[in-house]
Amino acid sequence: MNATRTTEPADADLRPARPSAPRQVLALALLIVIPLSVGFLGSIATSDQVDGWYASADTAPWTPPNEVFGPVWSTLYVVMGFAAWLVWRRVDASSRRAALIVFVMQLVLNSIWSPLFFGGYPIWGTAALWAAVIVILLLVGTLTETMRQFWRISALAGALLIPYLAWVVYATTLNVYIALAN
């Protein structure tokens, strides 16, 4: 008996195609510009207060000079955008969408912290500093989850967020100190 065999498409044929090179470059640029924009908007919200109440605030002895914050945050924003791009380009990762949603959530928390901490203090006093502590602790938790989800998709993407997490934990200690001392 002569049986006719039909062949099913290979799994590789079922996977979506990797985005084109121009689309990848556009996505990379966008995913870097978005966090940089968050940082830029945060700097606008804080610039008046850095020379205002913050200049005379009792800060932690381990607080770096103000000139350090801009370059560090700018570098971290670029790196986090690159990490998000590494996750975005993994079209075969079913958890990509969830990971990028958590990434956006941590970015939103990041964007809330600066105006609350710097801009809130002249209005609400120490209550704003403690509210900022809550926001930054939520940021640490959400960022940790972002790292976990990124790591499952791309170990490099997860590892790239380690300096960001370290800096946010460090910033948390500065925030707590200022809330306690002022």
mmCIF file with all atom_site columns, C-alpha atoms in Angstrom, residues 99-163:
data_model
loop_
_atom_site.group_PDB
_atom_site.id
_atom_site.type_symbol
_atom_site.label_atom_id
_atom_site.label_alt_id
_atom_site.label_comp_id
_atom_site.label_asym_id
_atom_site.label_entity_id
_atom_site.label_seq_id
_atom_site.pdbx_PDB_ins_code
_atom_site.Cartn_x
_atom_site.Cartn_y
_atom_site.Cartn_z
_atom_site.occupancy
_atom_site.B_iso_or_equiv
_atom_site.pdbx_formal_charge
_atom_site.auth_seq_id
_atom_site.auth_comp_id
_atom_site.auth_asym_id
_atom_site.auth_atom_id
_atom_site.pdbx_PDB_model_num
ATOM 1  C CA . ALA A 1 99  ? 7.887  41.959 30.776 1.00 0.00 ? 99  ALA A CA 1
ATOM 2  C CA . LEU A 1 100 ? 7.522  45.207 28.850 1.00 0.00 ? 100 LEU A CA 1
ATOM 3  C CA . ILE A 1 101 ? 4.363  46.115 30.787 1.00 0.00 ? 101 ILE A CA 1
ATOM 4  C CA . VAL A 1 102 ? 6.265  45.723 34.069 1.00 0.00 ? 102 VAL A CA 1
ATOM 5  C CA . PHE A 1 103 ? 9.093  47.770 32.535 1.00 0.00 ? 103 PHE A CA 1
ATOM 6  C CA . VAL A 1 104 ? 6.621  50.587 31.810 1.00 0.00 ? 104 VAL A CA 1
ATOM 7  C CA . MET A 1 105 ? 5.235  50.329 35.360 1.00 0.00 ? 105 MET A CA 1
ATOM 8  C CA . GLN A 1 106 ? 8.685  50.823 36.888 1.00 0.00 ? 106 GLN A CA 1
ATOM 9  C CA . LEU A 1 107 ? 9.281  53.720 34.503 1.00 0.00 ? 107 LEU A CA 1
ATOM 10 C CA . VAL A 1 108 ? 6.042  55.357 35.685 1.00 0.00 ? 108 VAL A CA 1
ATOM 11 C CA . LEU A 1 109 ? 7.113  54.971 39.319 1.00 0.00 ? 109 LEU A CA 1
ATOM 12 C CA . ASN A 1 110 ? 10.500 56.405 38.401 1.00 0.00 ? 110 ASN A CA 1
ATOM 13 C CA . SER A 1 111 ? 8.775  59.407 36.818 1.00 0.00 ? 111 SER A CA 1
ATOM 14 C CA . ILE A 1 112 ? 6.628  60.018 39.923 1.00 0.00 ? 112 ILE A CA 1
ATOM 15 C CA . TRP A 1 113 ? 9.475  59.987 42.413 1.00 0.00 ? 113 TRP A CA 1
ATOM 16 C CA . SER A 1 114 ? 11.387 63.168 41.440 1.00 0.00 ? 114 SER A CA 1
ATOM 17 C CA . PRO A 1 115 ? 8.421  65.565 41.370 1.00 0.00 ? 115 PRO A CA 1
ATOM 18 C CA . LEU A 1 116 ? 7.103  64.065 44.604 1.00 0.00 ? 116 LEU A CA 1
ATOM 19 C CA . PHE A 1 117 ? 10.425 64.177 46.444 1.00 0.00 ? 117 PHE A CA 1
ATOM 20 C CA . PHE A 1 118 ? 11.703 67.540 45.216 1.00 0.00 ? 118 PHE A CA 1
ATOM 21 C CA . GLY A 1 119 ? 8.493  69.359 44.330 1.00 0.00 ? 119 GLY A CA 1
ATOM 22 C CA . GLY A 1 120 ? 6.351  67.931 47.106 1.00 0.00 ? 120 GLY A CA 1
ATOM 23 C CA . TYR A 1 121 ? 8.528  68.974 50.025 1.00 0.00 ? 121 TYR A CA 1
ATOM 24 C CA . PRO A 1 122 ? 7.852  72.740 49.748 1.00 0.00 ? 122 PRO A CA 1
ATOM 25 C CA . ILE A 1 123 ? 4.117  71.987 49.720 1.00 0.00 ? 123 ILE A CA 1
ATOM 26 C CA . TRP A 1 124 ? 3.675  69.042 52.096 1.00 0.00 ? 124 TRP A CA 1
ATOM 27 C CA . GLY A 1 125 ? 6.958  69.009 54.010 1.00 0.00 ? 125 GLY A CA 1
ATOM 28 C CA . THR A 1 126 ? 8.208  65.736 55.433 1.00 0.00 ? 126 THR A CA 1
ATOM 29 C CA . ALA A 1 127 ? 5.009  63.935 54.381 1.00 0.00 ? 127 ALA A CA 1
ATOM 30 C CA . ALA A 1 128 ? 6.173  64.282 50.759 1.00 0.00 ? 128 ALA A CA 1
ATOM 31 C CA . LEU A 1 129 ? 9.546  62.784 51.647 1.00 0.00 ? 129 LEU A CA 1
ATOM 32 C CA . TRP A 1 130 ? 7.862  59.762 53.262 1.00 0.00 ? 130 TRP A CA 1
ATOM 33 C CA . ALA A 1 131 ? 5.485  59.423 50.317 1.00 0.00 ? 131 ALA A CA 1
ATOM 34 C CA . ALA A 1 132 ? 8.580  59.430 48.099 1.00 0.00 ? 132 ALA A CA 1
ATOM 35 C CA . VAL A 1 133 ? 10.012 56.614 50.253 1.00 0.00 ? 133 VAL A CA 1
ATOM 36 C CA . ILE A 1 134 ? 6.888  54.561 49.531 1.00 0.00 ? 134 ILE A CA 1
ATOM 37 C CA . VAL A 1 135 ? 7.157  55.284 45.799 1.00 0.00 ? 135 VAL A CA 1
ATOM 38 C CA . ILE A 1 136 ? 10.846 54.397 45.652 1.00 0.00 ? 136 ILE A CA 1
ATOM 39 C CA . LEU A 1 137 ? 10.243 51.151 47.567 1.00 0.00 ? 137 LEU A CA 1
ATOM 40 C CA . LEU A 1 138 ? 7.513  50.296 45.054 1.00 0.00 ? 138 LEU A CA 1
ATOM 41 C CA . LEU A 1 139 ? 10.025 51.146 42.337 1.00 0.00 ? 139 LEU A CA 1
ATOM 42 C CA . VAL A 1 140 ? 12.581 48.745 43.855 1.00 0.00 ? 140 VAL A CA 1
ATOM 43 C CA . GLY A 1 141 ? 9.988  45.959 43.910 1.00 0.00 ? 141 GLY A CA 1
ATOM 44 C CA . THR A 1 142 ? 8.730  46.634 40.391 1.00 0.00 ? 142 THR A CA 1
ATOM 45 C CA . LEU A 1 143 ? 12.259 46.962 39.066 1.00 0.00 ? 143 LEU A CA 1
ATOM 46 C CA . THR A 1 144 ? 13.199 43.651 40.686 1.00 0.00 ? 144 THR A CA 1
ATOM 47 C CA . GLU A 1 145 ? 10.229 42.039 38.937 1.00 0.00 ? 145 GLU A CA 1
ATOM 48 C CA . THR A 1 146 ? 11.242 43.701 35.656 1.00 0.00 ? 146 THR A CA 1
ATOM 49 C CA . MET A 1 147 ? 14.741 42.248 36.034 1.00 0.00 ? 147 MET A CA 1
ATOM 50 C CA . ARG A 1 148 ? 13.332 38.793 36.761 1.00 0.00 ? 148 ARG A CA 1
ATOM 51 C CA . GLN A 1 149 ? 11.081 38.867 33.716 1.00 0.00 ? 149 GLN A CA 1
ATOM 52 C CA . PHE A 1 150 ? 13.771 40.348 31.469 1.00 0.00 ? 150 PHE A CA 1
ATOM 53 C CA . TRP A 1 151 ? 16.248 37.697 32.643 1.00 0.00 ? 151 TRP A CA 1
ATOM 54 C CA . ARG A 1 152 ? 13.875 34.900 31.619 1.00 0.00 ? 152 ARG A CA 1
ATOM 55 C CA . ILE A 1 153 ? 13.768 36.329 28.091 1.00 0.00 ? 153 ILE A CA 1
ATOM 56 C CA . SER A 1 154 ? 17.341 37.593 27.791 1.00 0.00 ? 154 SER A CA 1
ATOM 57 C CA . ALA A 1 155 ? 19.957 37.092 30.493 1.00 0.00 ? 155 ALA A CA 1
ATOM 58 C CA . LEU A 1 156 ? 21.830 40.114 29.140 1.00 0.00 ? 156 LEU A CA 1
ATOM 59 C CA . ALA A 1 157 ? 18.727 42.319 29.406 1.00 0.00 ? 157 ALA A CA 1
ATOM 60 C CA . GLY A 1 158 ? 18.224 41.270 33.021 1.00 0.00 ? 158 GLY A CA 1
ATOM 61 C CA . ALA A 1 159 ? 21.897 41.754 33.872 1.00 0.00 ? 159 ALA A CA 1
ATOM 62 C CA . LEU A 1 160 ? 21.920 45.227 32.314 1.00 0.00 ? 160 LEU A CA 1
ATOM 63 C CA . LEU A 1 161 ? 19.365 46.340 34.923 1.00 0.00 ? 161 LEU A CA 1
ATOM 64 C CA . ILE A 1 162 ? 21.600 45.403 37.881 1.00 0.00 ? 162 ILE A CA 1
ATOM 65 C CA . PRO A 1 163 ? 23.356 48.816 38.024 1.00 0.00 ? 163 PRO A CA 1
#
